[in-house]
Amino acid sequence: MTSLTRTRHGKQISFVHKNINHIEQNGYMESVALLTKPPFDKPLSFTKLFDKQTQATLMKTISQVKENAVIIVA
């Protein structure tokens, strides 16, 4: 694994941790559009950190978390 690859993986892990922290603090992410806004856009944007398939998977997972969080159980 090259130094560049390790750095990219570290940034990807940091990005995922930011998402987890946001969800822990807020219960869910209001919109996947937030992934392109601060603090998630630093040091690299979502679209530069992940390939299209991984982006789609992350967005789907974040949407599912929100759906689960807002379901009203009687």
N, CA, C and O atoms as a Tripos MOL2 file, in Angstrom:
@<TRIPOS>MOLECULE
protein
  296   295    74     0     0
PROTEIN
NO_CHARGES

@<TRIPOS>ATOM
      1 N           0.8530   -1.1670    0.0000 N.3       1 MET1
      2 CA          0.0000    0.0000    0.0000 C.3       1 MET1
      3 C           0.9030    1.2360    0.0000 C.2       1 MET1
      4 O           1.8140    1.3510    0.8210 O.2       1 MET1
      5 N           0.6440    2.1400   -0.9130 N.am      2 THR2
      6 CA          1.4620    3.3380   -1.0070 C.3       2 THR2
      7 C           1.0670    4.3540    0.0570 C.2       2 THR2
      8 O           0.0020    4.2590    0.6680 O.2       2 THR2
      9 N           1.9350    5.3130    0.2580 N.am      3 SER3
     10 CA          1.6620    6.3800    1.2260 C.3       3 SER3
     11 C           0.4120    7.1600    0.8260 C.2       3 SER3
     12 O          -0.3820    7.5460    1.6840 O.2       3 SER3
     13 N           0.2380    7.3920   -0.4660 N.am      4 LEU4
     14 CA         -0.9410    8.1130   -0.9530 C.3       4 LEU4
     15 C          -2.2210    7.3350   -0.6640 C.2       4 LEU4
     16 O          -3.2330    7.9170   -0.2730 O.2       4 LEU4
     17 N          -2.1710    6.0310   -0.8570 N.am      5 THR5
     18 CA         -3.3380    5.1880   -0.5840 C.3       5 THR5
     19 C          -3.6660    5.2000    0.9030 C.2       5 THR5
     20 O          -4.8370    5.2990    1.2710 O.2       5 THR5
     21 N          -2.6490    5.1000    1.7710 N.am      6 ARG6
     22 CA         -2.8720    5.1450    3.2160 C.3       6 ARG6
     23 C          -3.4870    6.4750    3.6280 C.2       6 ARG6
     24 O          -4.3860    6.5170    4.4670 O.2       6 ARG6
     25 N          -3.0010    7.5570    3.0390 N.am      7 THR7
     26 CA         -3.5290    8.8820    3.3480 C.3       7 THR7
     27 C          -4.9870    8.9760    2.9230 C.2       7 THR7
     28 O          -5.8130    9.5080    3.6650 O.2       7 THR7
     29 N          -5.3130    8.4710    1.7460 N.am      8 ARG8
     30 CA         -6.6900    8.4970    1.2510 C.3       8 ARG8
     31 C          -7.6030    7.6680    2.1580 C.2       8 ARG8
     32 O          -8.7060    8.0980    2.4930 O.2       8 ARG8
     33 N          -7.1440    6.4880    2.5500 N.am      9 HIS9
     34 CA         -7.9400    5.6460    3.4440 C.3       9 HIS9
     35 C          -8.1530    6.3300    4.7780 C.2       9 HIS9
     36 O          -9.2420    6.2500    5.3470 O.2       9 HIS9
     37 N          -7.1350    6.9990    5.2860 N.am     10 GLY10
     38 CA         -7.2630    7.7370    6.5370 C.3      10 GLY10
     39 C          -8.2940    8.8420    6.4290 C.2      10 GLY10
     40 O          -9.0590    9.0720    7.3650 O.2      10 GLY10
     41 N          -8.3220    9.5240    5.3060 N.am     11 LYS11
     42 CA         -9.2990   10.6000    5.0850 C.3      11 LYS11
     43 C         -10.7070   10.0250    4.9420 C.2      11 LYS11
     44 O         -11.6790   10.6310    5.3940 O.2      11 LYS11
     45 N         -10.8110    8.8570    4.3150 N.am     12 GLN12
     46 CA        -12.1180    8.2030    4.1930 C.3      12 GLN12
     47 C         -12.6320    7.7900    5.5710 C.2      12 GLN12
     48 O         -13.8090    7.9780    5.8790 O.2      12 GLN12
     49 N         -11.7640    7.2380    6.3830 N.am     13 ILE13
     50 CA        -12.1530    6.8410    7.7350 C.3      13 ILE13
     51 C         -12.5630    8.0610    8.5410 C.2      13 ILE13
     52 O         -13.5570    8.0200    9.2670 O.2      13 ILE13
     53 N         -11.8140    9.1390    8.4230 N.am     14 SER14
     54 CA        -12.1580   10.3780    9.1220 C.3      14 SER14
     55 C         -13.5250   10.8910    8.6820 C.2      14 SER14
     56 O         -14.3130   11.3490    9.5100 O.2      14 SER14
     57 N         -13.8070   10.8180    7.3970 N.am     15 PHE15
     58 CA        -15.0940   11.2510    6.8630 C.3      15 PHE15
     59 C         -16.2340   10.4300    7.4670 C.2      15 PHE15
     60 O         -17.2530   10.9860    7.8780 O.2      15 PHE15
     61 N         -16.0620    9.1230    7.5180 N.am     16 VAL16
     62 CA        -17.0880    8.2480    8.0840 C.3      16 VAL16
     63 C         -17.2700    8.5500    9.5760 C.2      16 VAL16
     64 O         -18.3980    8.5590   10.0710 O.2      16 VAL16
     65 N         -16.1860    8.7930   10.2830 N.am     17 HIS17
     66 CA        -16.2890    9.1470   11.7070 C.3      17 HIS17
     67 C         -17.0620   10.4410   11.9000 C.2      17 HIS17
     68 O         -17.8510   10.5510   12.8380 O.2      17 HIS17
     69 N         -16.8490   11.4280   11.0270 N.am     18 LYS18
     70 CA        -17.6190   12.6780   11.1010 C.3      18 LYS18
     71 C         -19.1100   12.4000   10.9510 C.2      18 LYS18
     72 O         -19.9360   12.9880   11.6500 O.2      18 LYS18
     73 N         -19.4440   11.5000   10.0340 N.am     19 ASN19
     74 CA        -20.8480   11.1360    9.8250 C.3      19 ASN19
     75 C         -21.4250   10.4500   11.0540 C.2      19 ASN19
     76 O         -22.5360   10.7600   11.4850 O.2      19 ASN19
     77 N         -20.6770    9.5320   11.6040 N.am     20 ILE20
     78 CA        -21.1330    8.8220   12.7950 C.3      20 ILE20
     79 C         -21.3320    9.8040   13.9460 C.2      20 ILE20
     80 O         -22.3480    9.7440   14.6380 O.2      20 ILE20
     81 N         -20.3890   10.6960   14.1540 N.am     21 ASN21
     82 CA        -20.5180   11.6930   15.2220 C.3      21 ASN21
     83 C         -21.7440   12.5730   15.0170 C.2      21 ASN21
     84 O         -22.4600   12.8780   15.9700 O.2      21 ASN21
     85 N         -21.9860   12.9810   13.7730 N.am     22 HIS22
     86 CA        -23.1530   13.8110   13.4750 C.3      22 HIS22
     87 C         -24.4480   13.0640   13.8160 C.2      22 HIS22
     88 O         -25.3610   13.6250   14.4230 O.2      22 HIS22
     89 N         -24.5090   11.8030   13.4170 N.am     23 ILE23
     90 CA        -25.7050   11.0000   13.6720 C.3      23 ILE23
     91 C         -25.8700   10.7460   15.1740 C.2      23 ILE23
     92 O         -26.9890   10.7760   15.6870 O.2      23 ILE23
     93 N         -24.7760   10.4980   15.8700 N.am     24 GLU24
     94 CA        -24.8660   10.3010   17.3240 C.3      24 GLU24
     95 C         -25.4060   11.5530   18.0210 C.2      24 GLU24
     96 O         -26.2020   11.4470   18.9530 O.2      24 GLU24
     97 N         -24.9820   12.7200   17.5790 N.am     25 GLN25
     98 CA        -25.3900   13.9740   18.2070 C.3      25 GLN25
     99 C         -26.7920   14.4180   17.8010 C.2      25 GLN25
    100 O         -27.4930   15.0500   18.5910 O.2      25 GLN25
    101 N         -27.2050   14.0920   16.5770 N.am     26 ASN26
    102 CA        -28.4620   14.6050   16.0350 C.3      26 ASN26
    103 C         -29.5370   13.5480   15.8060 C.2      26 ASN26
    104 O         -30.6800   13.8840   15.4970 O.2      26 ASN26
    105 N         -29.1810   12.2890   15.9520 N.am     27 GLY27
    106 CA        -30.1450   11.2120   15.7400 C.3      27 GLY27
    107 C         -30.1760   10.6960   14.3100 C.2      27 GLY27
    108 O         -30.4290    9.5140   14.0760 O.2      27 GLY27
    109 N         -29.9240   11.5680   13.3700 N.am     28 TYR28
    110 CA        -29.8590   11.2080   11.9560 C.3      28 TYR28
    111 C         -29.3390   12.4090   11.1850 C.2      28 TYR28
    112 O         -29.1780   13.4940   11.7440 O.2      28 TYR28
    113 N         -29.0760   12.2110    9.8970 N.am     29 MET29
    114 CA        -28.6560   13.3000    9.0270 C.3      29 MET29
    115 C         -29.8890   13.7210    8.2320 C.2      29 MET29
    116 O         -30.5070   12.9050    7.5480 O.2      29 MET29
    117 N         -30.2350   14.9850    8.3260 N.am     30 GLU30
    118 CA        -31.4630   15.5010    7.7020 C.3      30 GLU30
    119 C         -31.5000   15.2270    6.1950 C.2      30 GLU30
    120 O         -32.5410   14.8650    5.6480 O.2      30 GLU30
    121 N         -30.3610   15.4030    5.5360 N.am     31 SER31
    122 CA        -30.3020   15.2130    4.0870 C.3      31 SER31
    123 C         -28.8990   14.7730    3.6940 C.2      31 SER31
    124 O         -27.9130   15.2270    4.2740 O.2      31 SER31
    125 N         -28.8140   13.8940    2.7150 N.am     32 VAL32
    126 CA        -27.4940   13.4780    2.2350 C.3      32 VAL32
    127 C         -26.7720   14.6320    1.5470 C.2      32 VAL32
    128 O         -25.5670   14.5450    1.3100 O.2      32 VAL32
    129 N         -27.4760   15.6960    1.2270 N.am     33 ALA33
    130 CA        -26.8350   16.8830    0.6500 C.3      33 ALA33
    131 C         -25.8180   17.4860    1.6120 C.2      33 ALA33
    132 O         -24.8970   18.1830    1.1890 O.2      33 ALA33
    133 N         -25.9850   17.2180    2.9050 N.am     34 LEU34
    134 CA        -25.0300   17.7200    3.8970 C.3      34 LEU34
    135 C         -23.6330   17.1500    3.6780 C.2      34 LEU34
    136 O         -22.6480   17.7330    4.1320 O.2      34 LEU34
    137 N         -23.5410   16.0310    2.9950 N.am     35 LEU35
    138 CA        -22.2390   15.4070    2.7610 C.3      35 LEU35
    139 C         -21.3060   16.2820    1.9510 C.2      35 LEU35
    140 O         -20.0930   16.0740    1.9720 O.2      35 LEU35
    141 N         -21.8440   17.2490    1.2430 N.am     36 THR36
    142 CA        -21.0200   18.1450    0.4220 C.3      36 THR36
    143 C         -20.7850   19.4920    1.0930 C.2      36 THR36
    144 O         -20.2100   20.3950    0.4850 O.2      36 THR36
    145 N         -21.2230   19.6340    2.3390 N.am     37 LYS37
    146 CA        -21.1050   20.8970    3.0650 C.3      37 LYS37
    147 C         -20.2260   20.7040    4.3020 C.2      37 LYS37
    148 O         -20.0000   19.5750    4.7380 O.2      37 LYS37
    149 N         -19.7250   21.8300    4.8740 N.am     38 PRO38
    150 CA        -18.9220   21.7270    6.0950 C.3      38 PRO38
    151 C         -19.7020   21.0470    7.2030 C.2      38 PRO38
    152 O         -20.9130   21.2520    7.2920 O.2      38 PRO38
    153 N         -19.0900   20.2680    8.0300 N.am     39 PRO39
    154 CA        -17.6480   19.9740    8.0920 C.3      39 PRO39
    155 C         -17.2380   18.7830    7.2350 C.2      39 PRO39
    156 O         -16.0840   18.3560    7.2770 O.2      39 PRO39
    157 N         -18.1590   18.2530    6.4700 N.am     40 PHE40
    158 CA        -17.8820   17.0220    5.7250 C.3      40 PHE40
    159 C         -17.0540   17.2370    4.4610 C.2      40 PHE40
    160 O         -16.5410   16.2680    3.9010 O.2      40 PHE40
    161 N         -16.9110   18.4570    4.0040 N.am     41 ASP41
    162 CA        -16.1980   18.7260    2.7580 C.3      41 ASP41
    163 C         -14.6980   18.9630    2.9510 C.2      41 ASP41
    164 O         -13.9960   19.2750    1.9890 O.2      41 ASP41
    165 N         -14.2060   18.8200    4.1690 N.am     42 LYS42
    166 CA        -12.7830   19.0420    4.4420 C.3      42 LYS42
    167 C         -12.1610   17.7770    4.9940 C.2      42 LYS42
    168 O         -12.8370   17.1090    5.7760 O.2      42 LYS42
    169 N         -10.9800   17.3930    4.6780 N.am     43 PRO43
    170 CA        -10.0390   18.0550    3.7860 C.3      43 PRO43
    171 C         -10.2960   17.7750    2.3110 C.2      43 PRO43
    172 O          -9.7540   18.4730    1.4540 O.2      43 PRO43
    173 N         -11.1090   16.7720    1.9960 N.am     44 LEU44
    174 CA        -11.4910   16.4860    0.6090 C.3      44 LEU44
    175 C         -12.9980   16.3260    0.5370 C.2      44 LEU44
    176 O         -13.6450   15.9290    1.5060 O.2      44 LEU44
    177 N         -13.5410   16.6390   -0.6170 N.am     45 SER45
    178 CA        -14.9890   16.5010   -0.7880 C.3      45 SER45
    179 C         -15.3780   15.0270   -0.8880 C.2      45 SER45
    180 O         -14.5830   14.1680   -1.2700 O.2      45 SER45
    181 N         -16.6150   14.7790   -0.5340 N.am     46 PHE46
    182 CA        -17.2210   13.4480   -0.5990 C.3      46 PHE46
    183 C         -17.0100   12.8220   -1.9750 C.2      46 PHE46
    184 O         -16.6870   11.6380   -2.0780 O.2      46 PHE46
    185 N         -17.1940   13.6160   -3.0330 N.am     47 THR47
    186 CA        -17.0870   13.0930   -4.3980 C.3      47 THR47
    187 C         -15.6530   12.7560   -4.7790 C.2      47 THR47
    188 O         -15.4320   11.9570   -5.6890 O.2      47 THR47
    189 N         -14.6720   13.3510   -4.1000 N.am     48 LYS48
    190 CA        -13.2720   13.0320   -4.3920 C.3      48 LYS48
    191 C         -12.7500   11.9000   -3.5100 C.2      48 LYS48
    192 O         -11.7890   11.2200   -3.8690 O.2      48 LYS48
    193 N         -13.3830   11.7020   -2.3600 N.am     49 LEU49
    194 CA        -12.9260   10.6630   -1.4400 C.3      49 LEU49
    195 C         -13.3530    9.2630   -1.8530 C.2      49 LEU49
    196 O         -12.6270    8.2960   -1.6250 O.2      49 LEU49
    197 N         -14.5440    9.1530   -2.4650 N.am     50 PHE50
    198 CA        -15.1330    7.8400   -2.7330 C.3      50 PHE50
    199 C         -15.5440    7.7030   -4.1890 C.2      50 PHE50
    200 O         -15.9080    8.6800   -4.8430 O.2      50 PHE50
    201 N         -15.4790    6.4670   -4.6860 N.am     51 ASP51
    202 CA        -15.9640    6.2110   -6.0380 C.3      51 ASP51
    203 C         -17.4980    6.2550   -6.0360 C.2      51 ASP51
    204 O         -18.1190    6.2730   -4.9740 O.2      51 ASP51
    205 N         -18.0870    6.2710   -7.1980 N.am     52 LYS52
    206 CA        -19.5460    6.4240   -7.3380 C.3      52 LYS52
    207 C         -20.3260    5.3430   -6.5920 C.2      52 LYS52
    208 O         -21.3330    5.6390   -5.9490 O.2      52 LYS52
    209 N         -19.8750    4.1140   -6.6730 N.am     53 GLN53
    210 CA        -20.5710    3.0130   -6.0120 C.3      53 GLN53
    211 C         -20.5380    3.1910   -4.4870 C.2      53 GLN53
    212 O         -21.5500    2.9870   -3.8150 O.2      53 GLN53
    213 N         -19.3960    3.5650   -3.9560 N.am     54 THR54
    214 CA        -19.2790    3.7690   -2.5120 C.3      54 THR54
    215 C         -20.1050    4.9770   -2.0760 C.2      54 THR54
    216 O         -20.7250    4.9520   -1.0130 O.2      54 THR54
    217 N         -20.1160    6.0280   -2.8830 N.am     55 GLN55
    218 CA        -20.9510    7.2000   -2.5850 C.3      55 GLN55
    219 C         -22.4190    6.7800   -2.4740 C.2      55 GLN55
    220 O         -23.1130    7.1520   -1.5280 O.2      55 GLN55
    221 N         -22.8730    6.0040   -3.4480 N.am     56 ALA56
    222 CA        -24.2750    5.5560   -3.4570 C.3      56 ALA56
    223 C         -24.5810    4.7100   -2.2290 C.2      56 ALA56
    224 O         -25.6450    4.8500   -1.6260 O.2      56 ALA56
    225 N         -23.6560    3.8360   -1.8570 N.am     57 THR57
    226 CA        -23.8520    2.9830   -0.6820 C.3      57 THR57
    227 C         -23.9280    3.8210    0.5870 C.2      57 THR57
    228 O         -24.8010    3.5930    1.4240 O.2      57 THR57
    229 N         -23.0370    4.7780    0.7410 N.am     58 LEU58
    230 CA        -23.0530    5.6450    1.9180 C.3      58 LEU58
    231 C         -24.3410    6.4650    1.9890 C.2      58 LEU58
    232 O         -24.9430    6.5890    3.0560 O.2      58 LEU58
    233 N         -24.7630    7.0250    0.8520 N.am     59 MET59
    234 CA        -25.9930    7.8170    0.8430 C.3      59 MET59
    235 C         -27.2070    6.9580    1.1900 C.2      59 MET59
    236 O         -28.0940    7.4010    1.9200 O.2      59 MET59
    237 N         -27.2490    5.7370    0.6700 N.am     60 LYS60
    238 CA        -28.3600    4.8330    0.9680 C.3      60 LYS60
    239 C         -28.3780    4.4840    2.4560 C.2      60 LYS60
    240 O         -29.4390    4.4680    3.0800 O.2      60 LYS60
    241 N         -27.2190    4.2070    3.0130 N.am     61 THR61
    242 CA        -27.1270    3.8620    4.4350 C.3      61 THR61
    243 C         -27.5590    5.0320    5.3100 C.2      61 THR61
    244 O         -28.3020    4.8430    6.2730 O.2      61 THR61
    245 N         -27.1050    6.2300    4.9860 N.am     62 ILE62
    246 CA        -27.4800    7.4250    5.7490 C.3      62 ILE62
    247 C         -28.9860    7.6600    5.6560 C.2      62 ILE62
    248 O         -29.6170    8.0280    6.6470 O.2      62 ILE62
    249 N         -29.5610    7.4520    4.4880 N.am     63 SER63
    250 CA        -31.0100    7.6020    4.3150 C.3      63 SER63
    251 C         -31.7720    6.5610    5.1260 C.2      63 SER63
    252 O         -32.8140    6.8670    5.7060 O.2      63 SER63
    253 N         -31.2620    5.3390    5.1690 N.am     64 GLN64
    254 CA        -31.9110    4.2780    5.9490 C.3      64 GLN64
    255 C         -31.8650    4.5800    7.4460 C.2      64 GLN64
    256 O         -32.8230    4.3060    8.1680 O.2      64 GLN64
    257 N         -30.7520    5.1440    7.9060 N.am     65 VAL65
    258 CA        -30.6520    5.5330    9.3180 C.3      65 VAL65
    259 C         -31.7200    6.5720    9.6360 C.2      65 VAL65
    260 O         -32.3850    6.4920   10.6700 O.2      65 VAL65
    261 N         -31.8830    7.5500    8.7410 N.am     66 LYS66
    262 CA        -32.8990    8.5760    8.9690 C.3      66 LYS66
    263 C         -34.3070    7.9600    8.9860 C.2      66 LYS66
    264 O         -35.1170    8.2680    9.8610 O.2      66 LYS66
    265 N         -34.5820    7.0980    8.0200 N.am     67 GLU67
    266 CA        -35.8870    6.4450    7.9660 C.3      67 GLU67
    267 C         -36.1710    5.6930    9.2650 C.2      67 GLU67
    268 O         -37.2750    5.7690    9.8040 O.2      67 GLU67
    269 N         -35.1860    4.9810    9.7550 N.am     68 ASN68
    270 CA        -35.3490    4.2370   11.0100 C.3      68 ASN68
    271 C         -35.5340    5.1730   12.1980 C.2      68 ASN68
    272 O         -36.2740    4.8600   13.1310 O.2      68 ASN68
    273 N         -34.8690    6.3110   12.1640 N.am     69 ALA69
    274 CA        -34.9230    7.2450   13.2920 C.3      69 ALA69
    275 C         -36.2720    7.9610   13.3870 C.2      69 ALA69
    276 O         -36.6980    8.3300   14.4810 O.2      69 ALA69
    277 N         -36.9410    8.1600   12.2630 N.am     70 VAL70
    278 CA        -38.1840    8.9370   12.2770 C.3      70 VAL70
    279 C         -39.4440    8.0760   12.2670 C.2      70 VAL70
    280 O         -40.5550    8.6080   12.2830 O.2      70 VAL70
    281 N         -39.2870    6.7680   12.2420 N.am     71 ILE71
    282 CA        -40.4510    5.8730   12.2930 C.3      71 ILE71
    283 C         -41.0910    5.9880   13.6680 C.2      71 ILE71
    284 O         -40.4200    5.8950   14.6960 O.2      71 ILE71
    285 N         -42.3990    6.1910   13.6630 N.am     72 ILE72
    286 CA        -43.1580    6.2540   14.9060 C.3      72 ILE72
    287 C         -43.7240    4.8740   15.1730 C.2      72 ILE72
    288 O         -44.4790    4.3310   14.3670 O.2      72 ILE72
    289 N         -43.3570    4.3180   16.2990 N.am     73 VAL73
    290 CA        -43.8220    2.9850   16.6730 C.3      73 VAL73
    291 C         -44.9270    3.1600   17.6920 C.2      73 VAL73
    292 O         -44.7490    3.8250   18.7120 O.2      73 VAL73
    293 N         -46.0820    2.5520   17.4020 N.am     74 ALA74
    294 CA        -47.2270    2.6890   18.2980 C.3      74 ALA74
    295 C         -47.1610    1.7170   19.4450 C.2      74 ALA74
    296 O         -48.0530    1.7020   20.2930 O.2      74 ALA74
@<TRIPOS>BOND
     1     1     2 1
     2     2     3 1
     3     3     4 2
     4     3     5 am
     5     5     6 1
     6     6     7 1
     7     7     8 2
     8     7     9 am
     9     9    10 1
    10    10    11 1
    11    11    12 2
    12    11    13 am
    13    13    14 1
    14    14    15 1
    15    15    16 2
    16    15    17 am
    17    17    18 1
    18    18    19 1
    19    19    20 2
    20    19    21 am
    21    21    22 1
    22    22    23 1
    23    23    24 2
    24    23    25 am
    25    25    26 1
    26    26    27 1
    27    27    28 2
    28    27    29 am
    29    29    30 1
    30    30    31 1
    31    31    32 2
    32    31    33 am
    33    33    34 1
    34    34    35 1
    35    35    36 2
    36    35    37 am
    37    37    38 1
    38    38    39 1
    39    39    40 2
    40    39    41 am
    41    41    42 1
    42    42    43 1
    43    43    44 2
    44    43    45 am
    45    45    46 1
    46    46    47 1
    47    47    48 2
    48    47    49 am
    49    49    50 1
    50    50    51 1
    51    51    52 2
    52    51    53 am
    53    53    54 1
    54    54    55 1
    55    55    56 2
    56    55    57 am
    57    57    58 1
    58    58    59 1
    59    59    60 2
    60    59    61 am
    61    61    62 1
    62    62    63 1
    63    63    64 2
    64    63    65 am
    65    65    66 1
    66    66    67 1
    67    67    68 2
    68    67    69 am
    69    69    70 1
    70    70    71 1
    71    71    72 2
    72    71    73 am
    73    73    74 1
    74    74    75 1
    75    75    76 2
    76    75    77 am
    77    77    78 1
    78    78    79 1
    79    79    80 2
    80    79    81 am
    81    81    82 1
    82    82    83 1
    83    83    84 2
    84    83    85 am
    85    85    86 1
    86    86    87 1
    87    87    88 2
    88    87    89 am
    89    89    90 1
    90    90    91 1
    91    91    92 2
    92    91    93 am
    93    93    94 1
    94    94    95 1
    95    95    96 2
    96    95    97 am
    97    97    98 1
    98    98    99 1
    99    99   100 2
   100    99   101 am
   101   101   102 1
   102   102   103 1
   103   103   104 2
   104   103   105 am
   105   105   106 1
   106   106   107 1
   107   107   108 2
   108   107   109 am
   109   109   110 1
   110   110   111 1
   111   111   112 2
   112   111   113 am
   113   113   114 1
   114   114   115 1
   115   115   116 2
   116   115   117 am
   117   117   118 1
   118   118   119 1
   119   119   120 2
   120   119   121 am
   121   121   122 1
   122   122   123 1
   123   123   124 2
   124   123   125 am
   125   125   126 1
   126   126   127 1
   127   127   128 2
   128   127   129 am
   129   129   130 1
   130   130   131 1
   131   131   132 2
   132   131   133 am
   133   133   134 1
   134   134   135 1
   135   135   136 2
   136   135   137 am
   137   137   138 1
   138   138   139 1
   139   139   140 2
   140   139   141 am
   141   141   142 1
   142   142   143 1
   143   143   144 2
   144   143   145 am
   145   145   146 1
   146   146   147 1
   147   147   148 2
   148   147   149 am
   149   149   150 1
   150   150   151 1
   151   151   152 2
   152   151   153 am
   153   153   154 1
   154   154   155 1
   155   155   156 2
   156   155   157 am
   157   157   158 1
   158   158   159 1
   159   159   160 2
   160   159   161 am
   161   161   162 1
   162   162   163 1
   163   163   164 2
   164   163   165 am
   165   165   166 1
   166   166   167 1
   167   167   168 2
   168   167   169 am
   169   169   170 1
   170   170   171 1
   171   171   172 2
   172   171   173 am
   173   173   174 1
   174   174   175 1
   175   175   176 2
   176   175   177 am
   177   177   178 1
   178   178   179 1
   179   179   180 2
   180   179   181 am
   181   181   182 1
   182   182   183 1
   183   183   184 2
   184   183   185 am
   185   185   186 1
   186   186   187 1
   187   187   188 2
   188   187   189 am
   189   189   190 1
   190   190   191 1
   191   191   192 2
   192   191   193 am
   193   193   194 1
   194   194   195 1
   195   195   196 2
   196   195   197 am
   197   197   198 1
   198   198   199 1
   199   199   200 2
   200   199   201 am
   201   201   202 1
   202   202   203 1
   203   203   204 2
   204   203   205 am
   205   205   206 1
   206   206   207 1
   207   207   208 2
   208   207   209 am
   209   209   210 1
   210   210   211 1
   211   211   212 2
   212   211   213 am
   213   213   214 1
   214   214   215 1
   215   215   216 2
   216   215   217 am
   217   217   218 1
   218   218   219 1
   219   219   220 2
   220   219   221 am
   221   221   222 1
   222   222   223 1
   223   223   224 2
   224   223   225 am
   225   225   226 1
   226   226   227 1
   227   227   228 2
   228   227   229 am
   229   229   230 1
   230   230   231 1
   231   231   232 2
   232   231   233 am
   233   233   234 1
   234   234   235 1
   235   235   236 2
   236   235   237 am
   237   237   238 1
   238   238   239 1
   239   239   240 2
   240   239   241 am
   241   241   242 1
   242   242   243 1
   243   243   244 2
   244   243   245 am
   245   245   246 1
   246   246   247 1
   247   247   248 2
   248   247   249 am
   249   249   250 1
   250   250   251 1
   251   251   252 2
   252   251   253 am
   253   253   254 1
   254   254   255 1
   255   255   256 2
   256   255   257 am
   257   257   258 1
   258   258   259 1
   259   259   260 2
   260   259   261 am
   261   261   262 1
   262   262   263 1
   263   263   264 2
   264   263   265 am
   265   265   266 1
   266   266   267 1
   267   267   268 2
   268   267   269 am
   269   269   270 1
   270   270   271 1
   271   271   272 2
   272   271   273 am
   273   273   274 1
   274   274   275 1
   275   275   276 2
   276   275   277 am
   277   277   278 1
   278   278   279 1
   279   279   280 2
   280   279   281 am
   281   281   282 1
   282   282   283 1
   283   283   284 2
   284   283   285 am
   285   285   286 1
   286   286   287 1
   287   287   288 2
   288   287   289 am
   289   289   290 1
   290   290   291 1
   291   291   292 2
   292   291   293 am
   293   293   294 1
   294   294   295 1
   295   295   296 2
@<TRIPOS>SUBSTRUCTURE
     1 MET1         2 RESIDUE 1 A MET
     2 THR2         6 RESIDUE 1 A THR
     3 SER3        10 RESIDUE 1 A SER
     4 LEU4        14 RESIDUE 1 A LEU
     5 THR5        18 RESIDUE 1 A THR
     6 ARG6        22 RESIDUE 1 A ARG
     7 THR7        26 RESIDUE 1 A THR
     8 ARG8        30 RESIDUE 1 A ARG
     9 HIS9        34 RESIDUE 1 A HIS
    10 GLY10       38 RESIDUE 1 A GLY
    11 LYS11       42 RESIDUE 1 A LYS
    12 GLN12       46 RESIDUE 1 A GLN
    13 ILE13       50 RESIDUE 1 A ILE
    14 SER14       54 RESIDUE 1 A SER
    15 PHE15       58 RESIDUE 1 A PHE
    16 VAL16       62 RESIDUE 1 A VAL
    17 HIS17       66 RESIDUE 1 A HIS
    18 LYS18       70 RESIDUE 1 A LYS
    19 ASN19       74 RESIDUE 1 A ASN
    20 ILE20       78 RESIDUE 1 A ILE
    21 ASN21       82 RESIDUE 1 A ASN
    22 HIS22       86 RESIDUE 1 A HIS
    23 ILE23       90 RESIDUE 1 A ILE
    24 GLU24       94 RESIDUE 1 A GLU
    25 GLN25       98 RESIDUE 1 A GLN
    26 ASN26      102 RESIDUE 1 A ASN
    27 GLY27      106 RESIDUE 1 A GLY
    28 TYR28      110 RESIDUE 1 A TYR
    29 MET29      114 RESIDUE 1 A MET
    30 GLU30      118 RESIDUE 1 A GLU
    31 SER31      122 RESIDUE 1 A SER
    32 VAL32      126 RESIDUE 1 A VAL
    33 ALA33      130 RESIDUE 1 A ALA
    34 LEU34      134 RESIDUE 1 A LEU
    35 LEU35      138 RESIDUE 1 A LEU
    36 THR36      142 RESIDUE 1 A THR
    37 LYS37      146 RESIDUE 1 A LYS
    38 PRO38      150 RESIDUE 1 A PRO
    39 PRO39      154 RESIDUE 1 A PRO
    40 PHE40      158 RESIDUE 1 A PHE
    41 ASP41      162 RESIDUE 1 A ASP
    42 LYS42      166 RESIDUE 1 A LYS
    43 PRO43      170 RESIDUE 1 A PRO
    44 LEU44      174 RESIDUE 1 A LEU
    45 SER45      178 RESIDUE 1 A SER
    46 PHE46      182 RESIDUE 1 A PHE
    47 THR47      186 RESIDUE 1 A THR
    48 LYS48      190 RESIDUE 1 A LYS
    49 LEU49      194 RESIDUE 1 A LEU
    50 PHE50      198 RESIDUE 1 A PHE
    51 ASP51      202 RESIDUE 1 A ASP
    52 LYS52      206 RESIDUE 1 A LYS
    53 GLN53      210 RESIDUE 1 A GLN
    54 THR54      214 RESIDUE 1 A THR
    55 GLN55      218 RESIDUE 1 A GLN
    56 ALA56      222 RESIDUE 1 A ALA
    57 THR57      226 RESIDUE 1 A THR
    58 LEU58      230 RESIDUE 1 A LEU
    59 MET59      234 RESIDUE 1 A MET
    60 LYS60      238 RESIDUE 1 A LYS
    61 THR61      242 RESIDUE 1 A THR
    62 ILE62      246 RESIDUE 1 A ILE
    63 SER63      250 RESIDUE 1 A SER
    64 GLN64      254 RESIDUE 1 A GLN
    65 VAL65      258 RESIDUE 1 A VAL
    66 LYS66      262 RESIDUE 1 A LYS
    67 GLU67      266 RESIDUE 1 A GLU
    68 ASN68      270 RESIDUE 1 A ASN
    69 ALA69      274 RESIDUE 1 A ALA
    70 VAL70      278 RESIDUE 1 A VAL
    71 ILE71      282 RESIDUE 1 A ILE
    72 ILE72      286 RESIDUE 1 A ILE
    73 VAL73      290 RESIDUE 1 A VAL
    74 ALA74      294 RESIDUE 1 A ALA
